XYZ file of N, CA and C in Angstrom:
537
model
N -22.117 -34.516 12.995
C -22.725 -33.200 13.157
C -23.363 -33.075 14.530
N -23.798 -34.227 15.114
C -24.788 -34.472 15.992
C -23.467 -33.409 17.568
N -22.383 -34.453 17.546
C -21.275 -34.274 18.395
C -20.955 -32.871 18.424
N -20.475 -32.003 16.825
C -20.731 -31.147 16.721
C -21.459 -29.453 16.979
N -22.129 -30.139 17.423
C -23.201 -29.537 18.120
C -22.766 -29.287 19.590
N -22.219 -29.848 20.163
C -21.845 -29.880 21.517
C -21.239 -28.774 21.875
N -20.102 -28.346 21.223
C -19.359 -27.424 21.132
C -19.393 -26.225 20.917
N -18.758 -25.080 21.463
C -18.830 -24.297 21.264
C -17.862 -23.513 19.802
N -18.828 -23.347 18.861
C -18.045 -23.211 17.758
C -17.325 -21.394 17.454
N -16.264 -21.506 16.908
C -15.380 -19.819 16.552
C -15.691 -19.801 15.259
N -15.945 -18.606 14.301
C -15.706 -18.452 13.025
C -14.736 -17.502 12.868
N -13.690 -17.150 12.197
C -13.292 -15.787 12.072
C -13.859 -14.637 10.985
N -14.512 -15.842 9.720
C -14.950 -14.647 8.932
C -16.510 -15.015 8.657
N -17.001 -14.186 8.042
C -19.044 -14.052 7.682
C -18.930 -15.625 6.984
N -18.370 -15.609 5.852
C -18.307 -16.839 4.753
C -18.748 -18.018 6.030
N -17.465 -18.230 6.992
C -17.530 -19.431 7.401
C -18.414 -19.797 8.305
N -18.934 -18.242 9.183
C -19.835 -18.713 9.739
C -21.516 -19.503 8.915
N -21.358 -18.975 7.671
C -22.545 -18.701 7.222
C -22.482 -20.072 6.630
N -21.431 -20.692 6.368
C -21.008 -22.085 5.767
C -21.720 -22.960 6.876
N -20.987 -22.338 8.321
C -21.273 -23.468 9.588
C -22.510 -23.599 9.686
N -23.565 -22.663 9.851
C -24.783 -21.817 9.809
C -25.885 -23.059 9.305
N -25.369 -22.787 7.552
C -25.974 -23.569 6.644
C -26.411 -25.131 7.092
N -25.201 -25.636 7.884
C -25.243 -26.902 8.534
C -25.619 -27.317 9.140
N -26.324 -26.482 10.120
C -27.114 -26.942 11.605
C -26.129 -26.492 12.594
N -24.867 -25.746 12.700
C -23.972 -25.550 13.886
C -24.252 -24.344 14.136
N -24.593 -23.940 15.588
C -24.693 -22.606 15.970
C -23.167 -21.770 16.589
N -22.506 -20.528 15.322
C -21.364 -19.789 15.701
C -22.074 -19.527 16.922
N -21.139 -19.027 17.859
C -20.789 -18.542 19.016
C -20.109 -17.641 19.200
N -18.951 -17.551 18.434
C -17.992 -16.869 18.631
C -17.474 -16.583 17.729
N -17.488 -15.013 17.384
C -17.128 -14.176 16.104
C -16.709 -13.129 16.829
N -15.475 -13.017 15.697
C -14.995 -11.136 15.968
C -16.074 -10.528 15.143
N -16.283 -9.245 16.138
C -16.925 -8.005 15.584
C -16.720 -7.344 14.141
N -17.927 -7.260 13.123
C -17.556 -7.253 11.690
C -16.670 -6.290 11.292
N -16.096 -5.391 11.969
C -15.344 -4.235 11.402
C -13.518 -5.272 11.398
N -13.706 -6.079 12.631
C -12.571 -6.894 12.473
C -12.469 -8.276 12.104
N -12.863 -8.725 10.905
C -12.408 -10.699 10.717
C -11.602 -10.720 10.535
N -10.896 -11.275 11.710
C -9.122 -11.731 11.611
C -8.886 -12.702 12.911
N -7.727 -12.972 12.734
C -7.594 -13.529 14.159
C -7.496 -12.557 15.060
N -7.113 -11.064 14.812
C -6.901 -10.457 16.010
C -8.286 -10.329 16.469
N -8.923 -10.235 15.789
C -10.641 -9.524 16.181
C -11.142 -10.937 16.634
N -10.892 -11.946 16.594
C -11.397 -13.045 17.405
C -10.969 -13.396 18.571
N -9.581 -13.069 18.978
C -8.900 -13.046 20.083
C -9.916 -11.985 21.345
N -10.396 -11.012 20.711
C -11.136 -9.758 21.534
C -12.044 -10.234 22.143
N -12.409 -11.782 21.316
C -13.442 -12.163 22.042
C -13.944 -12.710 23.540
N -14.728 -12.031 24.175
C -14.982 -12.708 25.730
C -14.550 -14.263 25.920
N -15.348 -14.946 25.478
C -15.160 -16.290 25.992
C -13.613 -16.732 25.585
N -13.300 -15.671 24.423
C -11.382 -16.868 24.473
C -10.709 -15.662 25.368
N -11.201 -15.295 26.677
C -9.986 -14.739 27.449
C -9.179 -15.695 28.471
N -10.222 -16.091 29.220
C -9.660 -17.091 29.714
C -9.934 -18.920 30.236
N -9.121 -19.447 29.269
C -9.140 -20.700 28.595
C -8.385 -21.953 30.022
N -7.980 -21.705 30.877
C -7.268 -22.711 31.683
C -7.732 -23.898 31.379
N -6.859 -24.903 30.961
C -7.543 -26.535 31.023
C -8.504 -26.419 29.457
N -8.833 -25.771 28.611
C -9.857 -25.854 27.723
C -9.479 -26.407 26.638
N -9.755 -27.347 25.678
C -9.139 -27.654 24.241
C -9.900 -26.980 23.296
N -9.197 -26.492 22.576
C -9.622 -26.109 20.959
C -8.685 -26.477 20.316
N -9.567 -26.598 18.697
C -9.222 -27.315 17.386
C -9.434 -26.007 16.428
N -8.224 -25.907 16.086
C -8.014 -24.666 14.602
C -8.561 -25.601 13.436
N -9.098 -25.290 12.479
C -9.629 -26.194 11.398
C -8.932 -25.022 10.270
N -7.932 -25.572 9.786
C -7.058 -24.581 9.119
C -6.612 -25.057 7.688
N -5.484 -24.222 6.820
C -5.056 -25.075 5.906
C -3.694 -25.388 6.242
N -2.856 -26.026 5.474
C -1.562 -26.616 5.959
C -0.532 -25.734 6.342
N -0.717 -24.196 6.351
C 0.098 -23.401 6.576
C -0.882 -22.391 7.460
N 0.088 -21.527 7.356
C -0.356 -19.954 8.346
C -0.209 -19.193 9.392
N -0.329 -18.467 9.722
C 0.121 -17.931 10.983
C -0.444 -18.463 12.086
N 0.641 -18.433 12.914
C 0.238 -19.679 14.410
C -0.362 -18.340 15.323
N -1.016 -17.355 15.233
C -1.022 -16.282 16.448
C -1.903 -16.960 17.092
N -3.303 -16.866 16.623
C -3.999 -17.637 16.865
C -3.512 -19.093 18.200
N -3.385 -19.353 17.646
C -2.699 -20.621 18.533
C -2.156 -20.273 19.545
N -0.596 -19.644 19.501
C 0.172 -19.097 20.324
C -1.269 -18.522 21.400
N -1.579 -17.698 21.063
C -2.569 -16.560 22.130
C -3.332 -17.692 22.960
N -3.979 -18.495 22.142
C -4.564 -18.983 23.097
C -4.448 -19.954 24.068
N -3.085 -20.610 23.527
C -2.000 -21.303 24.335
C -1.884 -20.653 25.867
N -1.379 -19.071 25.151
C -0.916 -18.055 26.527
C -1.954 -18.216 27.393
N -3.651 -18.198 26.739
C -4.284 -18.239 27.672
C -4.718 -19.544 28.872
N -4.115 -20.714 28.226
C -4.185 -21.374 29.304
C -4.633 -22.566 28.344
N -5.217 -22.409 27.149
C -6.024 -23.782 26.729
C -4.607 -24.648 25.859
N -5.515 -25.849 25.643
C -4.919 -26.551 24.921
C -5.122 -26.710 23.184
N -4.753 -26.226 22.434
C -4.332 -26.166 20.912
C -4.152 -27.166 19.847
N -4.976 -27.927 19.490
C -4.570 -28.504 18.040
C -4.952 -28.207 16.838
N -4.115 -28.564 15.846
C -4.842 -27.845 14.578
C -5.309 -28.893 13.808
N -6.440 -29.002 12.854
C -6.969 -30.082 11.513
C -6.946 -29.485 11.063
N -5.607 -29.703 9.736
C -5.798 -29.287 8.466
C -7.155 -29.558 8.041
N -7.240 -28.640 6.801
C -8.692 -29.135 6.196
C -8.727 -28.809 4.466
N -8.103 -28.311 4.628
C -6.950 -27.754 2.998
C -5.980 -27.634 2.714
N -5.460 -27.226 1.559
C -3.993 -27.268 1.113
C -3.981 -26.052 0.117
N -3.070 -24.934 0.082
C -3.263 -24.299 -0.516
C -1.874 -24.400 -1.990
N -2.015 -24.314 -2.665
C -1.428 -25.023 -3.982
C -1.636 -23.947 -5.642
N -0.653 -24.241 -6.100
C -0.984 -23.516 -7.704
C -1.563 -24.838 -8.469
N -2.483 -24.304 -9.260
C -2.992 -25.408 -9.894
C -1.893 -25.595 -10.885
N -1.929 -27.333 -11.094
C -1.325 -27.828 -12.118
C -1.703 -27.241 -13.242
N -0.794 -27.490 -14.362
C -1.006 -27.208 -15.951
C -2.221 -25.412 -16.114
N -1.181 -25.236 -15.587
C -2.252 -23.823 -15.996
C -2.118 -22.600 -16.843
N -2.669 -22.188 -18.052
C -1.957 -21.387 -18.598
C -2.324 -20.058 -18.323
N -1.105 -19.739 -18.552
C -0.716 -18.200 -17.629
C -1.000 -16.947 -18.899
N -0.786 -17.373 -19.968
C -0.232 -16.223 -21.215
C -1.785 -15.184 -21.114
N -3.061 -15.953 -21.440
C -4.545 -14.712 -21.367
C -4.186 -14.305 -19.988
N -3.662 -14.760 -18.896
C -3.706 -13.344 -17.882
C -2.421 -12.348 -17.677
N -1.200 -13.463 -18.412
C -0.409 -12.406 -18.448
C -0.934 -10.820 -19.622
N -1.351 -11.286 -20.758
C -1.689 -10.630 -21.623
C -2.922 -9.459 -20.912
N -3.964 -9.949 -20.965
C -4.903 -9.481 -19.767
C -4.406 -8.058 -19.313
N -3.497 -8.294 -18.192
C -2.534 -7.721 -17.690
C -1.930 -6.743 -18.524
N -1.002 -6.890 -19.303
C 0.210 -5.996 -20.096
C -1.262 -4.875 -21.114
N -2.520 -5.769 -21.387
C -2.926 -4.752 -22.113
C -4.143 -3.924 -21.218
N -3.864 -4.418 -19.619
C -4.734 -3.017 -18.960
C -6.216 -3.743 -18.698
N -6.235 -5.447 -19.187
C -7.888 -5.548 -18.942
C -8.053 -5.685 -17.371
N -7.110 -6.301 -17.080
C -7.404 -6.015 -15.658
C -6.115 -5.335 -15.023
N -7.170 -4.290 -14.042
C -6.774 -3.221 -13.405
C -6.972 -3.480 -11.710
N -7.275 -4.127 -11.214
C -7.477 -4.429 -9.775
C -7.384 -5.989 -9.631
N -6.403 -6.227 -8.449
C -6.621 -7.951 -8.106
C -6.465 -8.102 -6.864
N -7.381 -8.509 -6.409
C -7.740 -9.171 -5.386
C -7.335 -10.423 -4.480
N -6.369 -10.159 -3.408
C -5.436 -11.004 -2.877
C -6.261 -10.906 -1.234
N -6.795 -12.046 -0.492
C -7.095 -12.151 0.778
C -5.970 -12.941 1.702
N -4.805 -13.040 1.171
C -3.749 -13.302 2.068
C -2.514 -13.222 1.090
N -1.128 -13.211 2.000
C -0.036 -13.251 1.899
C -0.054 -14.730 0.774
N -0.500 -15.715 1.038
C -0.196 -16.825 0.244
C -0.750 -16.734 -0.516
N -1.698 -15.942 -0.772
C -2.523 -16.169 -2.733
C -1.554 -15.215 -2.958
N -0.926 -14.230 -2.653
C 0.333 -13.365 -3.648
C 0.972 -14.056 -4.212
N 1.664 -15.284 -2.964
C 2.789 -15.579 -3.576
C 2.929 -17.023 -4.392
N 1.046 -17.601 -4.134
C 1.050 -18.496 -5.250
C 0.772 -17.970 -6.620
N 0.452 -16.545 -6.434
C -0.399 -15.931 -8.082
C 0.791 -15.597 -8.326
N 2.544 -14.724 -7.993
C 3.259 -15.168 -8.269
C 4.156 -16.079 -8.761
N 4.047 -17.380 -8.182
C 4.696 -18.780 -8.946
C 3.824 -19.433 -10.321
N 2.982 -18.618 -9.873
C 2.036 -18.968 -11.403
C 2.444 -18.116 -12.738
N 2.367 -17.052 -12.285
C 2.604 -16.156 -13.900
C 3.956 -15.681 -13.629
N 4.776 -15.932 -13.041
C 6.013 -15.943 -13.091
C 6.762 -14.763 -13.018
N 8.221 -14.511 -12.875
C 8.839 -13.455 -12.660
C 8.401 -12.440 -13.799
N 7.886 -12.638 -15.180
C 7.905 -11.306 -15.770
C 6.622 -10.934 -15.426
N 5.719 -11.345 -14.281
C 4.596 -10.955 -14.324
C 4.530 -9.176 -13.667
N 5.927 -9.600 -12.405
C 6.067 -8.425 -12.043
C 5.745 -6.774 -12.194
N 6.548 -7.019 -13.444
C 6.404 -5.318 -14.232
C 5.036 -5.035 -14.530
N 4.137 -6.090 -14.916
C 2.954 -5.821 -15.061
C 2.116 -5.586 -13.570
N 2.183 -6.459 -12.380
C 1.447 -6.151 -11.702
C 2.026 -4.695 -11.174
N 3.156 -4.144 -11.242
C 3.457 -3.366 -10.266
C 2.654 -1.776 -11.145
N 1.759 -2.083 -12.194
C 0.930 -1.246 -12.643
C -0.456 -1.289 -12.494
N -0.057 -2.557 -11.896
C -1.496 -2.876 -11.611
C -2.349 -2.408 -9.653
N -3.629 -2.588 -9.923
C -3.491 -2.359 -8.129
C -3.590 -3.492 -7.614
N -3.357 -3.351 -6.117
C -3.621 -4.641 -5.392
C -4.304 -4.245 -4.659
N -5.477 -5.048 -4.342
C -6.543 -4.960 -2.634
C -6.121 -6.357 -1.791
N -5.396 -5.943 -0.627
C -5.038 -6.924 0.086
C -6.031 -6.502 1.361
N -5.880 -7.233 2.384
C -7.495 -7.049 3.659
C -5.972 -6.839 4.654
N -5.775 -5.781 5.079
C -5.233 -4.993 5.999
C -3.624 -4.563 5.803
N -3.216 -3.883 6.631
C -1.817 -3.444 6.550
C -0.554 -4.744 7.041
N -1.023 -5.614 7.617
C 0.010 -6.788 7.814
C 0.288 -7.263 6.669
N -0.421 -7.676 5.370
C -0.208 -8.273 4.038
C 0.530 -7.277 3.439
N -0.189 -5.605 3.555
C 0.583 -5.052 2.473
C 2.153 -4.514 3.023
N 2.117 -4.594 4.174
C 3.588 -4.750 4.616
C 4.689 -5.648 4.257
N 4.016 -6.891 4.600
C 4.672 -7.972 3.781
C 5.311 -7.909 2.465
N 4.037 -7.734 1.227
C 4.336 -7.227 -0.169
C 5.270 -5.972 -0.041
N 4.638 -4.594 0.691
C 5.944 -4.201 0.294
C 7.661 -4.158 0.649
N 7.844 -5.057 1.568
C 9.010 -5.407 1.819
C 9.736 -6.068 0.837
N 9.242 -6.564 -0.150
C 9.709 -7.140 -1.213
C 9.371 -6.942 -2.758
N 8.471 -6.340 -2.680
C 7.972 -5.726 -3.757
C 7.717 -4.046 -3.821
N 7.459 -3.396 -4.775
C 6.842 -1.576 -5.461
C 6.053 -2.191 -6.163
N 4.753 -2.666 -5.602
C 3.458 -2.110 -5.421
C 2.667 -1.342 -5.107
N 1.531 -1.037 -5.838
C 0.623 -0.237 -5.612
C -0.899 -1.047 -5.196
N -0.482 -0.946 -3.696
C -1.660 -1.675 -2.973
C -2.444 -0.783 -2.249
N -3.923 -1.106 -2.490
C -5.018 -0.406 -1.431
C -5.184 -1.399 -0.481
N -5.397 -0.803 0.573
C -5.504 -2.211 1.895
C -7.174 -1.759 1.904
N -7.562 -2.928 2.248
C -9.084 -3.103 2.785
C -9.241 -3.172 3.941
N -10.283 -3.331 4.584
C -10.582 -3.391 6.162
C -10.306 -4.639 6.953
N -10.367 -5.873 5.791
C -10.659 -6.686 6.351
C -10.356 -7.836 4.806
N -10.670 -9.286 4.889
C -10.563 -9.725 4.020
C -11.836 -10.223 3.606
N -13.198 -10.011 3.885
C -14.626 -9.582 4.102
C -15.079 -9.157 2.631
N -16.060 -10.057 1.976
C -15.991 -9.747 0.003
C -16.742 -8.044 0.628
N -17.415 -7.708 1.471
C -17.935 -6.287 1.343
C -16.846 -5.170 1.411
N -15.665 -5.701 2.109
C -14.316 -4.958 2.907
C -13.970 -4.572 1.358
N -13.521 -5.892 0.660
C -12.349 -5.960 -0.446
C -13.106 -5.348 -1.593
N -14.128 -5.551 -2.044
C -15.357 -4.877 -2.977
C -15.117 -3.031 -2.235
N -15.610 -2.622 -0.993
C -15.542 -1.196 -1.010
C -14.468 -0.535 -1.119
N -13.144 -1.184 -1.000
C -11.934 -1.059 -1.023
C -11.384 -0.524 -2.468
N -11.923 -2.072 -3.352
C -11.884 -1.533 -4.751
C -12.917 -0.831 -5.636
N -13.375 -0.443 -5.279
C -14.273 0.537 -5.315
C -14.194 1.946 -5.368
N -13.340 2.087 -4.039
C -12.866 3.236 -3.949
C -11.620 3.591 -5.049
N -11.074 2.484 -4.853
C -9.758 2.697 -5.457
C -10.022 3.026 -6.866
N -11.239 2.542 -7.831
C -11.713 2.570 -9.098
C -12.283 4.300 -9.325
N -12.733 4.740 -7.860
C -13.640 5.926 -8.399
C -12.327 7.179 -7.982
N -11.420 6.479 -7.098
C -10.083 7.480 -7.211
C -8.981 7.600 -8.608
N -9.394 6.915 -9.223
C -8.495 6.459 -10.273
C -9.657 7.272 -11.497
N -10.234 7.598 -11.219
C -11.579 8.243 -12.513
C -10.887 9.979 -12.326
């Protein structure tokens, strides 16, 4: 932690800064709250220009390299530490949420990336389909729900952001449009 300290630390979203926070590490560098993403961290002053600089992505085993790429362009040097794995849990039973589902208890679900779709997919399986596509989705911007709908007829509200205040006012709205 001590070493830690040395550095100049990035968060992209509130959670993580507030995680780092908790620890004794002072963020530095955050996108502006209307944007947590990588694009809204890219905006940031100090990652414009990087010549000669190293940074470490602390990521999970997948994801989009923009991040990286960009700051490559800018001149620094790029590695990533995994730090998770994102995975369907073993042995899990699916039938109370398929059911759940088919009888309307839940009406909104909450997806903060492309990969929780498509692991909550491999989980409840192809007939889950017909049910979610009655269902809504809050995904955190128009890149995810692009994604989904390229392959799916869904009915997705995009949020601002993937931000629990973003995805909460999002469905929110979507609950008091639906009244």
């Amino acid at each position: 932690r001590q070493r830690l300290s040395e550095f100049r630390i990035g968060a992209v979203g509130v959670r993580t800064c507030q995680s780092l926070q908790s620890e004794g590490l002072d963020v530095v560098i955050q996108p502006a709250a209307d944007q947590q993403n990588s694009e809204g961290l890219l905006q940031h002053s100090a990652l414009q220009a990087l010549n000669g600089q190293r940074i470490w992505i602390v990521r999970g085993q997948s994801g989009r390299d923009l991040l990286r790429d960009q700051l490559q362009n800018r001149g620094a040097e790029v590695r990533y530490i995994q730090a998770y794995q994102r995975s369907v849990p073993a042995n899990y039973d699916v039938k109370p949420v398929l059911i759940a589902l088919e009888s309307g208890q839940i009406q909104i679900v909450m997806l903060t990336s492309y990969g929780m779709f498509s692991n909550l997919l491999q989980m409840l399986g192809e007939q889950a389909i017909p049910l979610l596509q009655s269902t809504r989705l809050i995904v955190p911007g128009q890149r995810v729900a692009k994604k989904i709908h390229s392959e799916y007829d869904f009915n997705i509200g995009v949020a601002d952001n993937a931000s629990d205040p973003a995805m909460l006012a999002c469905a929110a709205k979507e609950k008091l449009g639906s009244e």
